Amino acid sequence: MVNFRKNIQKMQGYVPGEQPPSGAQVIKLNTNENPYPPSPEVMRLLLTFEADWLRRYPQPDAMLVREAAAEVYGVPVDCIMAANGSDEMLAILARAFLDSGSKVAYPAPTYSLYTNLAEMQDADVVEIPYNEDYDLPVQELLEVQANLTFVCSPNNPSGTLAANSDLEQLAAGLQGVLVIDEAYCDFAEQNALELVLRHENVIVLRTLSKGYSLAGLRLGLGIAAPELLAGLAKIKDSYNVDAFALRLGAAALRDQAWMRAQATEIKLGREELATALTNLGCKVWPSQANFLMITPPNSDAGSLYRHLREHGIIVRYWDEPRLVDKMRITVGSEDENQVLLTELKELLRS
Ligand SMILES: *Cc1c(COP(=O)(O)O)cnc(C)c1O
């Protein structure tokens, strides 16, 4: 008999999207990966990788990648922290600010990892439901005054963007820390990075997993005031960013032109897909991310999801109250989007 802490015993654990074996003949539109390859600079650097970079421990302060991020974002290097994916940044934040009885608040539905991290710390979760338009419920979140407030923008799974004026109001009125998870900001028309310069309780999270096509590398970034990051640095693993992520991540960040070009393609694909799906009778939420949340015409998202799967197309579906009639579709390459539309037309007709 193994005696876990009570809250660990109770919790379910995060359920990641399905990852079919590589080489499987499926069109994978379920975990918001980028359909295009990472920067050629990354692949070139990989070929020159030195054995010594692997023999030795990597930089504990991840300076190589932080310097690149500081250049790209135009902020001082001590306003940047790097981690093993933005999921690790989220976990570090939970460990730093939550213990038994602390409060976590976020508008829902959103990224379900926030719930798991709260449960791990035995914190109390206050979910504020989004309205149908996914406007940020600023007043309700302010009333909770949680130790940690998460806002995902653009939001996963809706793709909708929080207004900067709403985020500013939230930042100014919260005593606790506001985490703005911008995993999809590379596909959005605006971001909230500048809030970090005016509010010492705000941290903005970025990742190289989506915009930079590097989900396999595991590199995420936190941007915040130096005092906040100094506290987080105390509890991170010493070598949380490995030798590959340090160097390849820096190269990817410095190739902004490549990232932007792929993002432009994806945004075009997103708009085409949104129009086509609307014409098929689907409700499509306005997305600023690399995915679309839709409700099919008969609202039976569950059986549409299963039928798509039988035809080799995997999208994301959640059998839970707010999302039963919806699915989240990652924008793929032009070819993938076409195959998806062809299948959907067939399925919605029958
Ligand atoms: C994909 C995703 C992440 C995970 O990013 P990693 O850097 O791959 O850990 C974080 N937040 C949201 C909302 C995401 O959708």
Short mmCIF file of C-alpha atoms and ligand atoms in Angstrom, two decimals:
data_model
loop_
_atom_site.label_atom_id
_atom_site.label_comp_id
_atom_site.label_asym_id
_atom_site.label_seq_id
_atom_site.Cartn_x
_atom_site.Cartn_y
_atom_site.Cartn_z
CA MET A 1 0.00 0.00 0.00
CA VAL A 2 1.42 3.35 -1.06
CA ASN A 3 0.23 6.37 0.90
CA PHE A 4 -0.02 9.36 -1.34
CA ARG A 5 -0.99 12.77 0.04
CA LYS A 6 -4.81 12.89 0.18
CA ASN A 7 -5.14 15.43 -2.62
CA ILE A 8 -2.89 13.39 -4.89
CA GLN A 9 -4.92 10.25 -4.20
CA LYS A 10 -8.10 12.09 -5.20
CA MET A 11 -6.81 13.73 -8.36
CA GLN A 12 -7.14 12.39 -11.90
CA GLY A 13 -3.98 13.72 -13.48
CA TYR A 14 -3.74 15.65 -16.70
CA VAL A 15 -4.87 13.78 -19.82
CA PRO A 16 -2.76 14.87 -22.80
CA GLY A 17 -4.14 14.76 -26.33
CA GLU A 18 -3.59 11.47 -28.13
CA GLN A 19 -0.14 11.06 -29.74
CA PRO A 20 -0.35 8.35 -32.42
CA PRO A 21 2.95 6.53 -33.18
CA SER A 22 5.12 8.55 -35.57
CA GLY A 23 4.62 7.36 -39.12
CA ALA A 24 0.94 6.52 -38.50
CA GLN A 25 -1.22 7.51 -41.46
CA VAL A 26 -3.39 10.02 -39.65
CA ILE A 27 -4.09 13.70 -39.97
CA LYS A 28 -3.34 14.97 -36.52
CA LEU A 29 -5.28 18.11 -35.65
CA ASN A 30 -5.70 17.53 -31.92
CA THR A 31 -2.80 19.11 -30.02
CA ASN A 32 -2.17 22.39 -31.85
CA GLU A 33 1.23 21.42 -33.17
CA ASN A 34 2.57 23.52 -36.03
CA PRO A 35 2.27 21.71 -39.41
CA TYR A 36 5.46 23.32 -40.73
CA PRO A 37 9.07 22.43 -39.82
CA PRO A 38 11.13 24.53 -37.38
CA SER A 39 13.56 27.15 -38.66
CA PRO A 40 16.30 25.78 -40.97
CA GLU A 41 18.75 27.51 -38.60
CA VAL A 42 17.66 25.05 -35.91
CA MET A 43 18.22 22.04 -38.16
CA ARG A 44 21.62 23.38 -39.29
CA LEU A 45 22.78 23.90 -35.70
CA LEU A 46 21.62 20.41 -34.77
CA LEU A 47 24.04 18.96 -37.32
CA THR A 48 26.99 20.77 -35.71
CA PHE A 49 26.11 19.69 -32.18
CA GLU A 50 29.24 19.04 -30.09
CA ALA A 51 29.67 16.02 -27.82
CA ASP A 52 30.97 18.35 -25.12
CA TRP A 53 27.66 20.18 -24.99
CA LEU A 54 26.13 16.89 -23.96
CA ARG A 55 28.94 15.71 -21.69
CA ARG A 56 28.67 18.80 -19.49
CA TYR A 57 25.72 20.17 -17.53
CA PRO A 58 23.87 22.96 -19.33
CA GLN A 59 23.84 26.57 -18.03
CA PRO A 60 21.73 26.64 -14.83
CA ASP A 61 20.59 30.20 -15.65
CA ALA A 62 19.80 29.33 -19.32
CA MET A 63 21.53 32.57 -20.34
CA LEU A 64 21.95 31.56 -23.99
CA VAL A 65 18.23 31.37 -24.56
CA ARG A 66 17.32 34.25 -22.23
CA GLU A 67 19.61 36.59 -24.16
CA ALA A 68 17.94 35.64 -27.42
CA ALA A 69 14.49 36.14 -25.87
CA ALA A 70 15.52 39.52 -24.39
CA GLU A 71 16.55 40.73 -27.87
CA VAL A 72 13.35 39.52 -29.48
CA TYR A 73 10.98 40.85 -26.80
CA GLY A 74 12.90 44.06 -26.11
CA VAL A 75 13.07 43.54 -22.34
CA PRO A 76 16.07 43.19 -19.97
CA VAL A 77 17.45 39.68 -19.62
CA ASP A 78 16.58 39.59 -15.88
CA CYS A 79 12.90 39.89 -16.85
CA ILE A 80 13.10 36.48 -18.54
CA MET A 81 13.13 32.97 -17.15
CA ALA A 82 13.34 29.77 -19.19
CA ALA A 83 11.83 26.37 -18.41
CA ASN A 84 11.19 22.89 -19.75
CA GLY A 85 8.09 24.02 -21.64
CA SER A 86 5.63 26.61 -20.40
CA ASP A 87 3.98 23.70 -18.58
CA GLU A 88 7.01 23.73 -16.27
CA MET A 89 6.64 27.51 -15.80
CA LEU A 90 3.03 26.85 -14.76
CA ALA A 91 4.11 24.10 -12.34
CA ILE A 92 6.79 26.34 -10.79
CA LEU A 93 4.21 29.11 -10.32
CA ALA A 94 1.83 26.70 -8.61
CA ARG A 95 4.58 25.48 -6.26
CA ALA A 96 5.66 29.04 -5.49
CA PHE A 97 2.27 30.56 -4.74
CA LEU A 98 -0.11 27.79 -3.65
CA ASP A 99 -0.47 25.57 -0.67
CA SER A 100 -3.33 23.88 1.14
CA GLY A 101 -6.32 26.27 1.23
CA SER A 102 -4.87 28.81 -1.22
CA LYS A 103 -7.20 30.02 -3.94
CA VAL A 104 -6.76 29.58 -7.67
CA ALA A 105 -9.13 31.35 -10.08
CA TYR A 106 -9.56 31.24 -13.83
CA PRO A 107 -12.28 31.72 -16.40
CA ALA A 108 -13.50 28.39 -17.83
CA PRO A 109 -13.45 26.44 -20.05
CA THR A 110 -9.71 26.84 -20.45
CA TYR A 111 -6.45 24.87 -20.35
CA SER A 112 -7.20 22.02 -17.94
CA LEU A 113 -3.65 21.79 -16.62
CA TYR A 114 -4.46 24.76 -14.35
CA THR A 115 -6.90 22.54 -12.45
CA ASN A 116 -4.40 19.72 -12.04
CA LEU A 117 -1.70 22.04 -10.76
CA ALA A 118 -4.11 23.49 -8.19
CA GLU A 119 -5.08 19.99 -7.06
CA MET A 120 -1.43 19.02 -6.69
CA GLN A 121 -0.98 21.88 -4.23
CA ASP A 122 -4.29 21.09 -2.47
CA ALA A 123 -5.48 24.59 -3.37
CA ASP A 124 -9.15 25.57 -3.81
CA VAL A 125 -10.25 26.12 -7.39
CA VAL A 126 -12.73 28.86 -8.30
CA GLU A 127 -13.85 28.54 -11.91
CA ILE A 128 -15.66 31.56 -13.36
CA PRO A 129 -17.67 30.54 -16.43
CA TYR A 130 -17.00 32.49 -19.61
CA ASN A 131 -20.10 33.83 -21.35
CA GLU A 132 -20.89 32.57 -24.89
CA ASP A 133 -18.65 35.30 -26.36
CA TYR A 134 -15.77 34.43 -24.07
CA ASP A 135 -15.39 37.95 -22.66
CA LEU A 136 -13.02 38.06 -19.69
CA PRO A 137 -15.12 38.06 -16.45
CA VAL A 138 -13.02 40.78 -14.85
CA GLN A 139 -15.30 41.73 -11.93
CA GLU A 140 -15.92 38.12 -10.88
CA LEU A 141 -12.21 37.32 -10.96
CA LEU A 142 -11.48 40.45 -8.92
CA GLU A 143 -14.04 39.41 -6.31
CA VAL A 144 -12.30 36.06 -5.80
CA GLN A 145 -8.92 37.71 -5.09
CA ALA A 146 -7.13 34.40 -5.64
CA ASN A 147 -3.49 33.83 -4.77
CA LEU A 148 -3.00 32.84 -8.40
CA THR A 149 -5.24 33.86 -11.31
CA PHE A 150 -4.76 32.22 -14.71
CA VAL A 151 -5.88 33.81 -17.96
CA CYS A 152 -5.11 31.99 -21.17
CA SER A 153 -5.10 34.44 -24.11
CA PRO A 154 -5.77 33.53 -26.87
CA ASN A 155 -7.79 31.06 -24.82
CA ASN A 156 -7.46 27.32 -25.30
CA PRO A 157 -9.93 25.85 -26.44
CA SER A 158 -11.97 28.86 -27.68
CA GLY A 159 -9.21 30.73 -29.52
CA THR A 160 -10.62 34.02 -28.27
CA LEU A 161 -8.42 36.89 -27.13
CA ALA A 162 -8.75 38.80 -23.84
CA ALA A 163 -8.86 42.59 -24.27
CA ASN A 164 -5.71 44.30 -22.98
CA SER A 165 -7.84 46.85 -21.09
CA ASP A 166 -9.54 43.98 -19.22
CA LEU A 167 -6.20 42.37 -18.39
CA GLU A 168 -4.86 45.72 -17.20
CA GLN A 169 -7.87 46.19 -14.90
CA LEU A 170 -7.37 42.69 -13.54
CA ALA A 171 -3.66 43.22 -12.96
CA ALA A 172 -4.26 46.50 -11.16
CA GLY A 173 -7.01 45.11 -8.92
CA LEU A 174 -5.52 41.75 -7.93
CA GLN A 175 -3.43 41.38 -4.81
CA GLY A 176 -2.24 37.98 -5.99
CA VAL A 177 -0.31 37.00 -9.10
CA LEU A 178 -1.85 37.16 -12.56
CA VAL A 179 -0.51 34.60 -15.03
CA ILE A 180 -1.22 35.43 -18.67
CA ASP A 181 -0.61 32.28 -20.68
CA GLU A 182 0.19 33.43 -24.21
CA ALA A 183 1.04 30.05 -25.73
CA TYR A 184 -0.73 31.10 -28.97
CA CYS A 185 0.22 34.79 -29.20
CA ASP A 186 2.33 34.18 -32.33
CA PHE A 187 -0.96 33.76 -34.23
CA ALA A 188 -2.70 36.76 -32.61
CA GLU A 189 -2.95 40.41 -33.58
CA GLN A 190 -1.90 41.64 -30.13
CA ASN A 191 -0.39 40.47 -26.85
CA ALA A 192 -0.16 41.66 -23.26
CA LEU A 193 3.61 41.67 -22.79
CA GLU A 194 3.76 45.38 -21.93
CA LEU A 195 1.66 44.76 -18.80
CA VAL A 196 4.72 43.14 -17.26
CA LEU A 197 6.55 46.47 -17.31
CA ARG A 198 3.80 48.22 -15.32
CA HIS A 199 2.61 45.49 -12.92
CA GLU A 200 4.97 43.54 -10.70
CA ASN A 201 2.30 40.89 -10.03
CA VAL A 202 1.97 39.90 -13.71
CA ILE A 203 3.84 37.11 -15.49
CA VAL A 204 3.41 36.43 -19.20
CA LEU A 205 4.14 32.91 -20.44
CA ARG A 206 5.41 32.06 -23.89
CA THR A 207 6.34 28.77 -25.52
CA LEU A 208 8.30 27.60 -28.54
CA SER A 209 5.95 24.64 -28.93
CA LYS A 210 3.33 26.24 -31.15
CA GLY A 211 4.60 29.25 -33.13
CA TYR A 212 8.15 27.90 -33.49
CA SER A 213 7.24 24.28 -34.32
CA LEU A 214 9.30 22.98 -31.37
CA ALA A 215 6.84 21.08 -29.19
CA GLY A 216 9.36 18.21 -28.99
CA LEU A 217 12.15 20.46 -27.71
CA ARG A 218 10.34 21.54 -24.52
CA LEU A 219 11.13 25.21 -24.07
CA GLY A 220 8.92 27.78 -22.40
CA LEU A 221 9.57 31.29 -21.12
CA GLY A 222 8.25 33.46 -18.31
CA ILE A 223 8.47 37.25 -18.62
CA ALA A 224 7.99 39.26 -15.43
CA ALA A 225 9.59 41.71 -13.01
CA PRO A 226 13.03 40.51 -11.76
CA GLU A 227 11.76 40.20 -8.14
CA LEU A 228 9.05 37.74 -9.15
CA LEU A 229 11.44 35.68 -11.28
CA ALA A 230 14.08 35.63 -8.52
CA GLY A 231 11.58 33.86 -6.27
CA LEU A 232 10.71 31.34 -8.97
CA ALA A 233 14.37 30.66 -9.71
CA LYS A 234 14.82 29.41 -6.13
CA ILE A 235 12.52 26.45 -6.72
CA LYS A 236 13.24 25.45 -10.30
CA ASP A 237 15.39 22.43 -11.10
CA SER A 238 18.99 23.57 -11.52
CA TYR A 239 19.24 22.29 -15.09
CA ASN A 240 15.64 22.61 -16.27
CA VAL A 241 16.63 23.73 -19.77
CA ASP A 242 18.77 21.08 -21.46
CA ALA A 243 21.71 21.50 -23.84
CA PHE A 244 19.50 21.14 -26.91
CA ALA A 245 16.78 23.53 -25.77
CA LEU A 246 19.38 26.17 -24.79
CA ARG A 247 21.01 26.36 -28.19
CA LEU A 248 18.27 25.32 -30.58
CA GLY A 249 15.77 27.51 -28.74
CA ALA A 250 18.04 30.55 -29.04
CA ALA A 251 18.48 29.91 -32.77
CA ALA A 252 14.73 29.55 -33.28
CA LEU A 253 13.97 32.77 -31.40
CA ARG A 254 16.54 34.69 -33.47
CA ASP A 255 14.90 33.54 -36.70
CA GLN A 256 11.78 35.67 -36.30
CA ALA A 257 11.32 35.86 -40.07
CA TRP A 258 10.80 32.10 -40.28
CA MET A 259 8.35 31.97 -37.39
CA ARG A 260 6.34 34.91 -38.81
CA ALA A 261 6.20 33.40 -42.31
CA GLN A 262 4.78 30.10 -41.00
CA ALA A 263 2.38 31.93 -38.70
CA THR A 264 1.12 33.97 -41.66
CA GLU A 265 0.39 30.74 -43.57
CA ILE A 266 -1.44 29.31 -40.59
CA LYS A 267 -3.51 32.47 -40.11
CA LEU A 268 -4.54 32.35 -43.78
CA GLY A 269 -5.48 28.69 -43.41
CA ARG A 270 -7.42 29.52 -40.24
CA GLU A 271 -9.53 32.16 -42.00
CA GLU A 272 -10.21 29.89 -45.00
CA LEU A 273 -11.17 27.03 -42.71
CA ALA A 274 -13.39 29.29 -40.59
CA THR A 275 -15.26 30.52 -43.68
CA ALA A 276 -15.69 27.01 -45.08
CA LEU A 277 -16.91 25.63 -41.74
CA THR A 278 -19.36 28.50 -41.34
CA ASN A 279 -20.68 27.77 -44.83
CA LEU A 280 -21.18 24.15 -43.74
CA GLY A 281 -23.46 25.40 -40.98
CA CYS A 282 -21.01 25.20 -38.08
CA LYS A 283 -20.79 27.84 -35.39
CA VAL A 284 -17.17 29.01 -35.37
CA TRP A 285 -15.74 31.17 -32.59
CA PRO A 286 -13.44 34.00 -33.74
CA SER A 287 -9.95 32.58 -33.24
CA GLN A 288 -6.62 34.34 -32.76
CA ALA A 289 -4.83 31.01 -32.32
CA ASN A 290 -3.80 28.11 -34.59
CA PHE A 291 -7.04 26.24 -33.93
CA LEU A 292 -10.78 26.74 -34.19
CA MET A 293 -13.51 25.88 -31.72
CA ILE A 294 -16.70 24.90 -33.50
CA THR A 295 -20.17 23.52 -32.87
CA PRO A 296 -21.41 21.37 -35.76
CA PRO A 297 -24.91 22.05 -37.20
CA ASN A 298 -26.64 19.23 -35.26
CA SER A 299 -24.56 19.93 -32.11
CA ASP A 300 -23.49 16.27 -32.01
CA ALA A 301 -19.77 16.95 -31.78
CA GLY A 302 -19.14 13.58 -30.11
CA SER A 303 -20.24 11.43 -33.02
CA LEU A 304 -18.63 13.76 -35.55
CA TYR A 305 -15.37 13.42 -33.62
CA ARG A 306 -15.65 9.60 -33.69
CA HIS A 307 -16.51 9.53 -37.40
CA LEU A 308 -13.58 11.79 -38.25
CA ARG A 309 -11.34 9.49 -36.25
CA GLU A 310 -12.54 6.45 -38.22
CA HIS A 311 -11.53 8.37 -41.34
CA GLY A 312 -8.04 9.02 -40.00
CA ILE A 313 -8.52 12.58 -38.80
CA ILE A 314 -7.95 13.28 -35.11
CA VAL A 315 -9.37 16.45 -33.57
CA ARG A 316 -9.88 17.29 -29.87
CA TYR A 317 -13.13 16.54 -28.13
CA TRP A 318 -14.07 16.79 -24.45
CA ASP A 319 -17.06 14.98 -23.03
CA GLU A 320 -17.78 17.61 -20.38
CA PRO A 321 -20.72 19.98 -19.82
CA ARG A 322 -19.54 23.22 -21.43
CA LEU A 323 -17.82 21.43 -24.33
CA VAL A 324 -19.96 18.39 -25.28
CA ASP A 325 -21.33 20.12 -28.36
CA LYS A 326 -17.96 21.51 -29.44
CA MET A 327 -14.66 20.36 -30.87
CA ARG A 328 -11.28 22.00 -31.25
CA ILE A 329 -9.59 21.66 -34.62
CA THR A 330 -5.92 22.55 -35.10
CA VAL A 331 -5.24 24.44 -38.33
CA GLY A 332 -3.07 22.13 -40.41
CA SER A 333 -1.20 22.47 -43.68
CA GLU A 334 -3.19 23.47 -46.75
CA ASP A 335 -3.49 19.80 -47.79
CA GLU A 336 -4.58 18.66 -44.33
CA ASN A 337 -7.22 21.40 -44.15
CA GLN A 338 -8.58 20.33 -47.54
CA VAL A 339 -8.83 16.65 -46.54
CA LEU A 340 -10.57 17.69 -43.33
CA LEU A 341 -13.10 19.81 -45.21
CA THR A 342 -13.79 17.06 -47.76
CA GLU A 343 -14.46 14.54 -44.98
CA LEU A 344 -16.56 16.99 -42.99
CA LYS A 345 -18.72 17.77 -46.03
CA GLU A 346 -19.39 14.04 -46.49
CA LEU A 347 -20.11 13.42 -42.82
CA LEU A 348 -22.36 16.43 -42.35
CA ARG A 349 -24.35 15.50 -45.46
CA SER A 350 -25.00 11.92 -44.24
C1 LIG B 1 0.23 24.03 -25.51
C2 LIG B 1 -0.04 24.86 -24.32
C3 LIG B 1 0.93 25.03 -23.33
C4 LIG B 1 2.11 24.10 -23.28
O1 LIG B 1 3.23 24.63 -23.71
P1 LIG B 1 4.58 23.81 -23.56
O2 LIG B 1 5.58 24.91 -23.70
O3 LIG B 1 4.62 22.84 -24.69
O4 LIG B 1 4.63 23.17 -22.23
C5 LIG B 1 0.72 25.92 -22.30
N1 LIG B 1 -0.45 26.58 -22.21
C6 LIG B 1 -1.43 26.40 -23.11
C7 LIG B 1 -2.70 27.13 -22.97
C8 LIG B 1 -1.25 25.52 -24.17
O5 LIG B 1 -2.23 25.30 -25.02
#
